[in-house]
Amino acid sequence: MPSTPPNPTALRDPRGRPLLDPAFVRLWCGTTASGLATWALPFILGLAVLDGTLGAVGLGLVLATRTAGFLVAVPLGGLLADRHSRRSVVLWSGLAAAAATPVLTAGLGTSTALMAAAAAVVGVGQGACRPAFQALTAEVVAPGDRQQANAALTFSVRGATLLAPGLTALLSTVTGTGTLLLGTAALWLAAALLPPAGTATAERAPRAAFHTEFLEGLAEARRHPWFVAGLGALTVVIALGYSSTSVLLPLASRDHYGTEAVLAGALTAYTGGALLGAVLVSRWQPRAQGWTALAGLALYGLAPLSLVLPVGPLAVMAAYAVVGVGVELFNVPWFTAAQREVEPGKLARVSSLDFLFSYGLAPVGLALIAPAAQAFGAGPVLLACALLCVAAPALAALAPGSRDFRTP
């Protein structure tokens, strides 16, 4: 094994308050900084389009190369985090994103190609740190405290989603987009330097080839039927449910309700619901936690369904708030179960598969939803997505171990 499991006794805060443990506070601050940098970048680039320093085509190219870098780096980051110190992977991935951001800034208004290349490196840093952060959490936090810790971490992610656009817009009134981009470099630097060292130590024994270790990660994932089934359900929900509402919610807001306020209200309600869900799941541990989590994931069907039914704007916003709660009812137990059930030396690789499949197929859904809506109509597409968002978690609940997210 490339690492040894952490000692739960050594990790537990002696005061019995794990979220006040300095090591976890540093980890939380690092992940929050990376979340703010990740969510602020598209918004800042959108401001660059508005002030004329970046064209719409250039914006699409820069964001596309960042996504490509993310998808390439996620499995590589998982492999490296299981081969070496998880802390070192977080360090170097954060430093890579921090170093590439000034280059991205230098290309603003002068070279879209330079911006695209730098954005790809930022995406590599973003992708490599994700599985490393997941595995590092399992090293820093005691097993009995991980659900609360994961809830606090996801709370910071949702908070970043809510605050980053508004904070960026506020700062744009007093400074330019170039300075704002450099601010994300500072956030990536904080993400690289703040997290604490983990407790696992890599063995010095000869290692297998990268492709062999990647296959070992696949084998470890298949060893947990609930994980494979749950990942399939999550992929369907993101690729169809999330993508359908991302593409068709703006159209419904404009065409059916005649105002962009429904779009803004629904997205804000979703984030607010997710924050509420994170607080709820930090304390609540139902008996059939896996089934409860999958039921929460199935609630995503309410989002496309609310755009089909003849309901008012408040009903759409309420549906999105419930969806936000449901997403966190799934996310937190999902991450916690993976940290508990997966072999510690393969956790980063399995986590990378999670991010690779669930987020990697989202662009496919985004690309197909609009043509499907033109061919069959928005109503049938939204209805089909709603049904699949419910059916996929229901089928996943039949997998062995899905009741409690435990491997038989």
mmCIF file of C-alpha atoms in Angstrom:
data_model
loop_
_atom_site.group_PDB
_atom_site.id
_atom_site.type_symbol
_atom_site.label_atom_id
_atom_site.label_comp_id
_atom_site.label_asym_id
_atom_site.label_seq_id
_atom_site.Cartn_x
_atom_site.Cartn_y
_atom_site.Cartn_z
ATOM 1 C CA MET A 1 0.000 0.000 0.000
ATOM 2 C CA PRO A 2 1.280 3.521 -0.808
ATOM 3 C CA SER A 3 0.040 5.022 2.425
ATOM 4 C CA THR A 4 -1.031 4.062 5.898
ATOM 5 C CA PRO A 5 -4.348 4.957 7.496
ATOM 6 C CA PRO A 6 -4.303 7.898 9.873
ATOM 7 C CA ASN A 7 -4.589 7.384 13.601
ATOM 8 C CA PRO A 8 -8.098 8.545 14.576
ATOM 9 C CA THR A 9 -7.059 9.197 18.165
ATOM 10 C CA ALA A 10 -4.248 11.456 17.066
ATOM 11 C CA LEU A 11 -6.511 13.385 14.714
ATOM 12 C CA ARG A 12 -9.365 14.124 17.065
ATOM 13 C CA ASP A 13 -9.425 17.558 18.636
ATOM 14 C CA PRO A 14 -9.004 17.002 22.391
ATOM 15 C CA ARG A 15 -11.678 19.597 23.044
ATOM 16 C CA GLY A 16 -14.189 17.424 21.177
ATOM 17 C CA ARG A 17 -14.797 20.186 18.627
ATOM 18 C CA PRO A 18 -13.175 18.979 15.402
ATOM 19 C CA LEU A 19 -14.074 22.047 13.360
ATOM 20 C CA LEU A 20 -11.988 24.208 15.723
ATOM 21 C CA ASP A 21 -8.922 22.019 15.249
ATOM 22 C CA PRO A 22 -6.206 24.300 13.742
ATOM 23 C CA ALA A 23 -5.294 21.679 11.138
ATOM 24 C CA PHE A 24 -8.859 21.484 9.881
ATOM 25 C CA VAL A 25 -9.229 25.280 9.929
ATOM 26 C CA ARG A 26 -6.195 25.526 7.660
ATOM 27 C CA LEU A 27 -7.626 22.861 5.361
ATOM 28 C CA TRP A 28 -10.990 24.651 5.279
ATOM 29 C CA CYS A 29 -9.363 27.986 4.439
ATOM 30 C CA GLY A 30 -7.340 26.386 1.644
ATOM 31 C CA THR A 31 -10.326 24.716 0.017
ATOM 32 C CA THR A 32 -12.372 27.914 0.384
ATOM 33 C CA ALA A 33 -9.642 29.912 -1.341
ATOM 34 C CA SER A 34 -9.520 27.427 -4.232
ATOM 35 C CA GLY A 35 -13.324 27.541 -4.495
ATOM 36 C CA LEU A 36 -13.380 31.336 -4.644
ATOM 37 C CA ALA A 37 -10.672 31.364 -7.321
ATOM 38 C CA THR A 38 -12.474 28.720 -9.360
ATOM 39 C CA TRP A 39 -15.873 30.398 -9.311
ATOM 40 C CA ALA A 40 -14.575 33.969 -9.719
ATOM 41 C CA LEU A 41 -12.579 33.347 -12.908
ATOM 42 C CA PRO A 42 -15.528 32.905 -15.350
ATOM 43 C CA PHE A 43 -17.242 35.958 -13.890
ATOM 44 C CA ILE A 44 -14.098 38.101 -14.224
ATOM 45 C CA LEU A 45 -13.652 36.975 -17.807
ATOM 46 C CA GLY A 46 -17.289 37.888 -18.426
ATOM 47 C CA LEU A 47 -16.509 41.386 -17.168
ATOM 48 C CA ALA A 48 -13.581 41.458 -19.600
ATOM 49 C CA VAL A 49 -16.050 40.812 -22.435
ATOM 50 C CA LEU A 50 -18.161 43.722 -21.234
ATOM 51 C CA ASP A 51 -15.211 46.138 -21.135
ATOM 52 C CA GLY A 52 -14.006 45.007 -24.573
ATOM 53 C CA THR A 53 -10.672 43.460 -23.580
ATOM 54 C CA LEU A 54 -11.880 39.955 -24.498
ATOM 55 C CA GLY A 55 -14.261 38.836 -27.231
ATOM 56 C CA ALA A 56 -17.103 36.371 -26.833
ATOM 57 C CA VAL A 57 -15.299 33.783 -28.973
ATOM 58 C CA GLY A 58 -12.165 34.275 -26.907
ATOM 59 C CA LEU A 59 -14.154 33.800 -23.707
ATOM 60 C CA GLY A 60 -15.461 30.465 -24.961
ATOM 61 C CA LEU A 61 -11.974 29.363 -25.978
ATOM 62 C CA VAL A 62 -10.391 30.308 -22.654
ATOM 63 C CA LEU A 63 -13.086 28.563 -20.614
ATOM 64 C CA ALA A 64 -12.908 25.510 -22.885
ATOM 65 C CA THR A 65 -9.143 25.133 -22.423
ATOM 66 C CA ARG A 66 -9.526 25.529 -18.664
ATOM 67 C CA THR A 67 -12.107 22.717 -18.668
ATOM 68 C CA ALA A 68 -9.826 20.569 -20.828
ATOM 69 C CA GLY A 69 -6.953 21.099 -18.396
ATOM 70 C CA PHE A 70 -9.217 20.177 -15.498
ATOM 71 C CA LEU A 71 -10.353 16.927 -17.105
ATOM 72 C CA VAL A 72 -6.804 15.886 -18.005
ATOM 73 C CA ALA A 73 -5.458 16.682 -14.548
ATOM 74 C CA VAL A 74 -8.160 15.053 -12.404
ATOM 75 C CA PRO A 75 -7.077 11.418 -12.994
ATOM 76 C CA LEU A 76 -3.394 12.414 -13.020
ATOM 77 C CA GLY A 77 -3.857 14.261 -9.736
ATOM 78 C CA GLY A 78 -5.495 11.206 -8.223
ATOM 79 C CA LEU A 79 -2.572 9.025 -9.253
ATOM 80 C CA LEU A 80 0.015 11.468 -7.925
ATOM 81 C CA ALA A 81 -1.855 11.970 -4.642
ATOM 82 C CA ASP A 82 -1.789 8.214 -4.026
ATOM 83 C CA ARG A 83 1.869 7.954 -5.027
ATOM 84 C CA HIS A 84 3.147 10.924 -3.044
ATOM 85 C CA SER A 85 2.119 13.172 -0.189
ATOM 86 C CA ARG A 86 -1.405 14.548 -0.678
ATOM 87 C CA ARG A 87 -0.156 17.816 0.812
ATOM 88 C CA SER A 88 2.573 18.116 -1.823
ATOM 89 C CA VAL A 89 0.057 17.581 -4.642
ATOM 90 C CA VAL A 90 -2.143 20.342 -3.216
ATOM 91 C CA LEU A 91 0.945 22.571 -2.937
ATOM 92 C CA TRP A 92 2.209 22.122 -6.479
ATOM 93 C CA SER A 93 -1.208 22.209 -8.130
ATOM 94 C CA GLY A 94 -2.063 25.446 -6.315
ATOM 95 C CA LEU A 95 1.301 26.957 -7.213
ATOM 96 C CA ALA A 96 0.796 26.006 -10.870
ATOM 97 C CA ALA A 97 -2.571 27.776 -10.980
ATOM 98 C CA ALA A 98 -1.133 30.783 -9.123
ATOM 99 C CA ALA A 99 1.827 31.048 -11.526
ATOM 100 C CA ALA A 100 -0.316 30.716 -14.654
ATOM 101 C CA THR A 101 -2.815 33.403 -13.641
ATOM 102 C CA PRO A 102 -0.461 36.391 -14.199
ATOM 103 C CA VAL A 103 0.263 34.969 -17.660
ATOM 104 C CA LEU A 104 -3.497 34.833 -18.232
ATOM 105 C CA THR A 105 -3.656 38.465 -17.153
ATOM 106 C CA ALA A 106 -0.810 39.443 -19.493
ATOM 107 C CA GLY A 107 -2.728 38.056 -22.446
ATOM 108 C CA LEU A 108 -5.831 40.096 -21.642
ATOM 109 C CA GLY A 109 -6.479 42.395 -24.581
ATOM 110 C CA THR A 110 -3.331 41.276 -26.410
ATOM 111 C CA SER A 111 -3.295 37.521 -27.060
ATOM 112 C CA THR A 112 -6.209 35.132 -26.774
ATOM 113 C CA ALA A 113 -3.881 32.215 -27.535
ATOM 114 C CA LEU A 114 -1.689 33.124 -24.556
ATOM 115 C CA MET A 115 -4.781 33.376 -22.362
ATOM 116 C CA ALA A 116 -6.021 29.985 -23.540
ATOM 117 C CA ALA A 117 -2.684 28.325 -22.804
ATOM 118 C CA ALA A 118 -2.502 29.879 -19.357
ATOM 119 C CA ALA A 119 -6.126 28.934 -18.638
ATOM 120 C CA ALA A 120 -5.297 25.320 -19.445
ATOM 121 C CA VAL A 121 -2.580 25.385 -16.761
ATOM 122 C CA VAL A 122 -5.022 26.949 -14.292
ATOM 123 C CA GLY A 123 -7.428 24.123 -15.109
ATOM 124 C CA VAL A 124 -4.659 21.585 -14.506
ATOM 125 C CA GLY A 125 -4.042 23.044 -11.061
ATOM 126 C CA GLN A 126 -7.747 23.089 -10.295
ATOM 127 C CA GLY A 127 -8.222 19.491 -11.412
ATOM 128 C CA ALA A 128 -5.154 18.056 -9.696
ATOM 129 C CA CYS A 129 -6.023 19.523 -6.311
ATOM 130 C CA ARG A 130 -9.581 18.194 -6.153
ATOM 131 C CA PRO A 131 -8.872 14.485 -5.437
ATOM 132 C CA ALA A 132 -5.871 15.467 -3.303
ATOM 133 C CA PHE A 133 -8.067 17.659 -1.104
ATOM 134 C CA GLN A 134 -10.549 14.785 -0.715
ATOM 135 C CA ALA A 135 -7.838 12.371 0.385
ATOM 136 C CA LEU A 136 -6.162 14.956 2.609
ATOM 137 C CA THR A 137 -9.444 15.464 4.467
ATOM 138 C CA ALA A 138 -9.433 11.772 5.390
ATOM 139 C CA GLU A 139 -5.934 12.210 6.831
ATOM 140 C CA VAL A 140 -6.628 15.377 8.804
ATOM 141 C CA VAL A 141 -10.074 14.533 10.238
ATOM 142 C CA ALA A 142 -10.976 11.588 12.477
ATOM 143 C CA PRO A 143 -13.469 9.092 10.960
ATOM 144 C CA GLY A 144 -16.256 9.991 13.372
ATOM 145 C CA ASP A 145 -15.945 13.687 12.550
ATOM 146 C CA ARG A 146 -15.748 13.490 8.757
ATOM 147 C CA GLN A 147 -19.430 14.033 8.004
ATOM 148 C CA GLN A 148 -19.380 17.286 9.945
ATOM 149 C CA ALA A 149 -16.087 18.252 8.325
ATOM 150 C CA ASN A 150 -17.327 17.466 4.813
ATOM 151 C CA ALA A 151 -20.460 19.502 5.506
ATOM 152 C CA ALA A 152 -18.284 22.452 6.523
ATOM 153 C CA LEU A 153 -16.191 22.058 3.376
ATOM 154 C CA THR A 154 -19.188 21.900 1.061
ATOM 155 C CA PHE A 155 -20.669 24.877 2.916
ATOM 156 C CA SER A 156 -17.584 26.868 1.942
ATOM 157 C CA VAL A 157 -17.936 25.754 -1.698
ATOM 158 C CA ARG A 158 -21.578 26.877 -1.824
ATOM 159 C CA GLY A 159 -20.703 30.068 -0.025
ATOM 160 C CA ALA A 160 -18.032 30.750 -2.633
ATOM 161 C CA THR A 161 -20.591 30.111 -5.384
ATOM 162 C CA LEU A 162 -22.924 32.631 -3.785
ATOM 163 C CA LEU A 163 -20.379 35.287 -2.847
ATOM 164 C CA ALA A 164 -17.781 35.175 -5.629
ATOM 165 C CA PRO A 165 -19.883 36.768 -8.428
ATOM 166 C CA GLY A 166 -21.262 39.540 -6.217
ATOM 167 C CA LEU A 167 -17.929 40.242 -4.560
ATOM 168 C CA THR A 168 -16.230 40.324 -7.943
ATOM 169 C CA ALA A 169 -18.840 42.712 -9.340
ATOM 170 C CA LEU A 170 -18.396 44.981 -6.316
ATOM 171 C CA LEU A 171 -14.607 45.016 -6.682
ATOM 172 C CA SER A 172 -14.915 45.715 -10.419
ATOM 173 C CA THR A 173 -16.330 49.141 -9.568
ATOM 174 C CA VAL A 174 -13.016 50.192 -8.034
ATOM 175 C CA THR A 175 -10.440 48.209 -10.020
ATOM 176 C CA GLY A 176 -9.917 46.641 -13.436
ATOM 177 C CA THR A 177 -10.289 43.063 -14.634
ATOM 178 C CA GLY A 178 -6.527 42.570 -14.726
ATOM 179 C CA THR A 179 -6.235 43.324 -11.024
ATOM 180 C CA LEU A 180 -9.160 41.019 -10.291
ATOM 181 C CA LEU A 181 -7.438 38.201 -12.160
ATOM 182 C CA LEU A 182 -4.299 38.759 -10.109
ATOM 183 C CA GLY A 183 -6.502 38.510 -7.031
ATOM 184 C CA THR A 184 -7.400 34.941 -8.039
ATOM 185 C CA ALA A 185 -3.661 34.215 -8.236
ATOM 186 C CA ALA A 186 -3.396 35.266 -4.591
ATOM 187 C CA LEU A 187 -6.288 32.928 -3.755
ATOM 188 C CA TRP A 188 -4.534 30.030 -5.482
ATOM 189 C CA LEU A 189 -1.380 30.850 -3.551
ATOM 190 C CA ALA A 190 -3.368 30.666 -0.318
ATOM 191 C CA ALA A 191 -4.888 27.349 -1.428
ATOM 192 C CA ALA A 192 -1.365 26.016 -2.009
ATOM 193 C CA LEU A 193 0.214 27.202 1.227
ATOM 194 C CA LEU A 194 -2.504 27.062 3.883
ATOM 195 C CA PRO A 195 -3.486 23.346 4.111
ATOM 196 C CA PRO A 196 -1.675 21.292 6.768
ATOM 197 C CA ALA A 197 0.453 18.206 6.236
ATOM 198 C CA GLY A 198 -1.376 14.898 6.341
ATOM 199 C CA THR A 199 -0.496 11.880 8.426
ATOM 200 C CA ALA A 200 -0.054 9.221 5.732
ATOM 201 C CA THR A 201 3.471 8.426 4.605
ATOM 202 C CA ALA A 202 4.316 7.096 1.168
ATOM 203 C CA GLU A 203 6.253 3.847 1.019
ATOM 204 C CA ARG A 204 9.552 3.698 -0.824
ATOM 205 C CA ALA A 205 8.811 0.373 -2.502
ATOM 206 C CA PRO A 206 8.941 0.267 -6.324
ATOM 207 C CA ARG A 207 5.760 1.550 -7.876
ATOM 208 C CA ALA A 208 3.805 0.200 -10.824
ATOM 209 C CA ALA A 209 3.371 2.119 -14.061
ATOM 210 C CA PHE A 210 0.823 4.937 -14.110
ATOM 211 C CA HIS A 211 -1.654 3.053 -16.266
ATOM 212 C CA THR A 212 -1.423 0.048 -13.941
ATOM 213 C CA GLU A 213 -2.154 2.177 -10.900
ATOM 214 C CA PHE A 214 -5.039 3.835 -12.727
ATOM 215 C CA LEU A 215 -6.499 0.392 -13.406
ATOM 216 C CA GLU A 216 -6.009 -0.427 -9.722
ATOM 217 C CA GLY A 217 -8.127 2.618 -8.922
ATOM 218 C CA LEU A 218 -10.833 1.375 -11.280
ATOM 219 C CA ALA A 219 -10.720 -2.043 -9.629
ATOM 220 C CA GLU A 220 -11.033 -0.471 -6.186
ATOM 221 C CA ALA A 221 -14.056 1.537 -7.350
ATOM 222 C CA ARG A 222 -15.708 -1.608 -8.762
ATOM 223 C CA ARG A 223 -15.171 -3.320 -5.426
ATOM 224 C CA HIS A 224 -17.867 -1.019 -3.999
ATOM 225 C CA PRO A 225 -21.157 -1.632 -5.881
ATOM 226 C CA TRP A 226 -22.884 1.271 -4.134
ATOM 227 C CA PHE A 227 -20.149 3.616 -5.375
ATOM 228 C CA VAL A 228 -20.409 2.525 -9.006
ATOM 229 C CA ALA A 229 -24.216 2.762 -8.931
ATOM 230 C CA GLY A 230 -24.200 6.101 -7.113
ATOM 231 C CA LEU A 231 -21.622 7.563 -9.499
ATOM 232 C CA GLY A 232 -23.781 6.463 -12.428
ATOM 233 C CA ALA A 233 -26.788 8.197 -10.901
ATOM 234 C CA LEU A 234 -24.788 11.339 -10.154
ATOM 235 C CA THR A 235 -23.452 11.426 -13.711
ATOM 236 C CA VAL A 236 -26.969 11.191 -15.148
ATOM 237 C CA VAL A 237 -28.268 13.945 -12.886
ATOM 238 C CA ILE A 238 -25.414 16.324 -13.721
ATOM 239 C CA ALA A 239 -25.276 15.524 -17.442
ATOM 240 C CA LEU A 240 -29.052 15.790 -17.930
ATOM 241 C CA GLY A 241 -30.683 17.561 -14.999
ATOM 242 C CA TYR A 242 -28.031 20.197 -14.380
ATOM 243 C CA SER A 243 -27.355 20.713 -18.074
ATOM 244 C CA SER A 244 -31.022 21.000 -19.027
ATOM 245 C CA THR A 245 -31.720 23.653 -16.452
ATOM 246 C CA SER A 246 -28.483 25.518 -17.207
ATOM 247 C CA VAL A 247 -29.472 25.822 -20.866
ATOM 248 C CA LEU A 248 -33.256 26.134 -20.611
ATOM 249 C CA LEU A 249 -33.743 28.058 -17.352
ATOM 250 C CA PRO A 250 -32.506 31.330 -18.921
ATOM 251 C CA LEU A 251 -34.876 30.800 -21.857
ATOM 252 C CA ALA A 252 -37.819 30.055 -19.568
ATOM 253 C CA SER A 253 -37.007 33.106 -17.462
ATOM 254 C CA ARG A 254 -37.063 35.309 -20.563
ATOM 255 C CA ASP A 255 -39.834 33.713 -22.630
ATOM 256 C CA HIS A 256 -42.342 32.490 -20.010
ATOM 257 C CA TYR A 257 -41.873 35.011 -17.241
ATOM 258 C CA GLY A 258 -40.528 38.001 -19.174
ATOM 259 C CA THR A 259 -37.820 38.825 -16.678
ATOM 260 C CA GLU A 260 -34.312 37.705 -15.820
ATOM 261 C CA ALA A 261 -35.268 37.932 -12.141
ATOM 262 C CA VAL A 262 -36.539 34.326 -12.245
ATOM 263 C CA LEU A 263 -33.125 33.134 -13.430
ATOM 264 C CA ALA A 264 -31.306 35.056 -10.712
ATOM 265 C CA GLY A 265 -33.857 34.074 -8.063
ATOM 266 C CA ALA A 266 -33.759 30.375 -8.930
ATOM 267 C CA LEU A 267 -29.968 30.191 -8.845
ATOM 268 C CA THR A 268 -29.821 32.109 -5.582
ATOM 269 C CA ALA A 269 -32.497 29.847 -4.077
ATOM 270 C CA TYR A 270 -30.530 26.796 -5.178
ATOM 271 C CA THR A 271 -27.388 28.029 -3.453
ATOM 272 C CA GLY A 272 -29.358 29.013 -0.353
ATOM 273 C CA GLY A 273 -30.939 25.563 -0.241
ATOM 274 C CA ALA A 274 -27.515 23.947 -0.586
ATOM 275 C CA LEU A 275 -26.199 25.982 2.333
ATOM 276 C CA LEU A 276 -29.194 24.911 4.408
ATOM 277 C CA GLY A 277 -28.661 21.298 3.358
ATOM 278 C CA ALA A 278 -25.015 21.427 4.421
ATOM 279 C CA VAL A 279 -26.007 22.685 7.863
ATOM 280 C CA LEU A 280 -28.713 20.013 8.152
ATOM 281 C CA VAL A 281 -26.531 17.085 7.133
ATOM 282 C CA SER A 282 -23.700 18.169 9.427
ATOM 283 C CA ARG A 283 -25.845 17.067 12.381
ATOM 284 C CA TRP A 284 -28.331 14.573 10.939
ATOM 285 C CA GLN A 285 -27.368 10.952 10.315
ATOM 286 C CA PRO A 286 -30.440 8.957 9.209
ATOM 287 C CA ARG A 287 -30.563 5.200 9.677
ATOM 288 C CA ALA A 288 -30.554 4.426 5.947
ATOM 289 C CA GLN A 289 -28.090 7.132 5.039
ATOM 290 C CA GLY A 290 -27.381 5.896 1.526
ATOM 291 C CA TRP A 291 -31.034 5.695 0.538
ATOM 292 C CA THR A 292 -31.660 9.105 2.079
ATOM 293 C CA ALA A 293 -28.752 10.524 0.077
ATOM 294 C CA LEU A 294 -30.042 9.020 -3.173
ATOM 295 C CA ALA A 295 -33.520 10.359 -2.428
ATOM 296 C CA GLY A 296 -31.956 13.785 -1.997
ATOM 297 C CA LEU A 297 -30.220 13.413 -5.362
ATOM 298 C CA ALA A 298 -33.536 12.420 -6.977
ATOM 299 C CA LEU A 299 -35.017 15.729 -5.838
ATOM 300 C CA TYR A 300 -33.075 17.309 -8.701
ATOM 301 C CA GLY A 301 -35.944 16.206 -10.911
ATOM 302 C CA LEU A 302 -37.961 19.080 -9.425
ATOM 303 C CA ALA A 303 -35.768 21.620 -11.243
ATOM 304 C CA PRO A 304 -36.637 20.661 -14.837
ATOM 305 C CA LEU A 305 -40.166 19.719 -13.753
ATOM 306 C CA SER A 306 -40.793 23.220 -12.386
ATOM 307 C CA LEU A 307 -39.980 24.636 -15.819
ATOM 308 C CA VAL A 308 -42.546 22.376 -17.482
ATOM 309 C CA LEU A 309 -45.504 22.887 -15.162
ATOM 310 C CA PRO A 310 -47.577 26.097 -15.375
ATOM 311 C CA VAL A 311 -46.421 27.501 -12.037
ATOM 312 C CA GLY A 312 -45.443 30.978 -10.909
ATOM 313 C CA PRO A 313 -41.942 32.344 -10.366
ATOM 314 C CA LEU A 314 -42.046 31.699 -6.617
ATOM 315 C CA ALA A 315 -42.796 28.013 -7.213
ATOM 316 C CA VAL A 316 -39.770 27.739 -9.521
ATOM 317 C CA MET A 317 -37.547 29.345 -6.898
ATOM 318 C CA ALA A 318 -38.960 27.080 -4.175
ATOM 319 C CA ALA A 319 -38.256 24.030 -6.334
ATOM 320 C CA TYR A 320 -34.662 25.102 -6.815
ATOM 321 C CA ALA A 321 -34.259 25.666 -3.072
ATOM 322 C CA VAL A 322 -35.463 22.099 -2.390
ATOM 323 C CA VAL A 323 -33.090 20.821 -5.080
ATOM 324 C CA GLY A 324 -30.199 22.602 -3.342
ATOM 325 C CA VAL A 325 -31.046 20.915 -0.041
ATOM 326 C CA GLY A 326 -31.256 17.532 -1.772
ATOM 327 C CA VAL A 327 -27.895 17.908 -3.484
ATOM 328 C CA GLU A 328 -26.104 18.376 -0.164
ATOM 329 C CA LEU A 329 -28.070 15.537 1.421
ATOM 330 C CA PHE A 330 -26.297 13.443 -1.206
ATOM 331 C CA ASN A 331 -22.879 15.096 -1.451
ATOM 332 C CA VAL A 332 -21.810 15.043 2.179
ATOM 333 C CA PRO A 333 -22.650 11.367 2.953
ATOM 334 C CA TRP A 334 -21.215 10.440 -0.454
ATOM 335 C CA PHE A 335 -17.813 11.983 0.255
ATOM 336 C CA THR A 336 -17.825 10.681 3.815
ATOM 337 C CA ALA A 337 -18.638 7.132 2.715
ATOM 338 C CA ALA A 338 -15.838 7.135 0.141
ATOM 339 C CA GLN A 339 -13.353 8.282 2.792
ATOM 340 C CA ARG A 340 -14.570 5.503 5.088
ATOM 341 C CA GLU A 341 -14.942 2.563 2.700
ATOM 342 C CA VAL A 342 -12.246 3.032 0.077
ATOM 343 C CA GLU A 343 -8.772 1.718 0.818
ATOM 344 C CA PRO A 344 -6.782 4.768 2.039
ATOM 345 C CA GLY A 345 -3.942 4.269 -0.445
ATOM 346 C CA LYS A 346 -6.398 4.374 -3.364
ATOM 347 C CA LEU A 347 -8.768 7.072 -2.138
ATOM 348 C CA ALA A 348 -7.409 9.864 -4.338
ATOM 349 C CA ARG A 349 -7.691 7.710 -7.465
ATOM 350 C CA VAL A 350 -11.267 6.725 -6.682
ATOM 351 C CA SER A 351 -12.137 10.358 -5.905
ATOM 352 C CA SER A 352 -10.648 11.396 -9.227
ATOM 353 C CA LEU A 353 -12.989 8.960 -10.999
ATOM 354 C CA ASP A 354 -15.863 10.629 -9.177
ATOM 355 C CA PHE A 355 -14.943 14.087 -10.477
ATOM 356 C CA LEU A 356 -13.937 12.808 -13.915
ATOM 357 C CA PHE A 357 -17.219 11.064 -14.704
ATOM 358 C CA SER A 358 -19.673 13.341 -12.925
ATOM 359 C CA TYR A 359 -18.194 16.621 -14.182
ATOM 360 C CA GLY A 360 -16.492 15.308 -17.294
ATOM 361 C CA LEU A 361 -19.738 14.348 -19.015
ATOM 362 C CA ALA A 362 -21.504 17.591 -18.114
ATOM 363 C CA PRO A 363 -20.236 19.379 -21.279
ATOM 364 C CA VAL A 364 -21.786 16.589 -23.357
ATOM 365 C CA GLY A 365 -25.156 17.290 -21.793
ATOM 366 C CA LEU A 366 -24.722 21.024 -22.279
ATOM 367 C CA ALA A 367 -23.928 20.477 -25.961
ATOM 368 C CA LEU A 368 -26.909 18.155 -26.604
ATOM 369 C CA ILE A 369 -29.708 19.854 -24.671
ATOM 370 C CA ALA A 370 -30.186 22.844 -26.989
ATOM 371 C CA PRO A 371 -30.376 20.767 -30.236
ATOM 372 C CA ALA A 372 -32.734 18.320 -28.502
ATOM 373 C CA ALA A 373 -34.988 21.177 -27.391
ATOM 374 C CA GLN A 374 -35.072 22.518 -30.936
ATOM 375 C CA ALA A 375 -35.897 19.098 -32.355
ATOM 376 C CA PHE A 376 -38.479 17.897 -29.817
ATOM 377 C CA GLY A 377 -39.459 21.030 -27.909
ATOM 378 C CA ALA A 378 -38.296 22.266 -24.525
ATOM 379 C CA GLY A 379 -41.221 20.697 -22.656
ATOM 380 C CA PRO A 380 -40.600 17.063 -23.643
ATOM 381 C CA VAL A 381 -36.838 17.439 -23.076
ATOM 382 C CA LEU A 382 -37.345 18.880 -19.601
ATOM 383 C CA LEU A 383 -39.884 16.190 -18.731
ATOM 384 C CA ALA A 384 -37.556 13.412 -19.900
ATOM 385 C CA CYS A 385 -34.679 14.898 -17.885
ATOM 386 C CA ALA A 386 -36.895 15.114 -14.788
ATOM 387 C CA LEU A 387 -37.888 11.454 -15.102
ATOM 388 C CA LEU A 388 -34.293 10.319 -15.592
ATOM 389 C CA CYS A 389 -33.148 12.375 -12.586
ATOM 390 C CA VAL A 390 -35.574 10.371 -10.464
ATOM 391 C CA ALA A 391 -35.072 6.998 -12.141
ATOM 392 C CA ALA A 392 -31.264 6.957 -11.967
ATOM 393 C CA PRO A 393 -31.005 7.317 -8.143
ATOM 394 C CA ALA A 394 -33.899 4.879 -7.729
ATOM 395 C CA LEU A 395 -31.999 2.249 -9.715
ATOM 396 C CA ALA A 396 -28.808 3.021 -7.790
ATOM 397 C CA ALA A 397 -30.691 2.283 -4.554
ATOM 398 C CA LEU A 398 -30.977 -1.360 -5.692
ATOM 399 C CA ALA A 399 -27.202 -1.873 -5.677
ATOM 400 C CA PRO A 400 -25.654 -3.907 -2.836
ATOM 401 C CA GLY A 401 -24.572 -1.664 0.015
ATOM 402 C CA SER A 402 -26.550 1.337 -1.204
ATOM 403 C CA ARG A 403 -28.759 1.444 1.901
ATOM 404 C CA ASP A 404 -25.923 2.745 4.064
ATOM 405 C CA PHE A 405 -23.197 3.371 1.472
ATOM 406 C CA ARG A 406 -21.235 0.463 2.892
ATOM 407 C CA THR A 407 -19.445 -2.263 0.982
ATOM 408 C CA PRO A 408 -20.922 -5.709 1.752
#
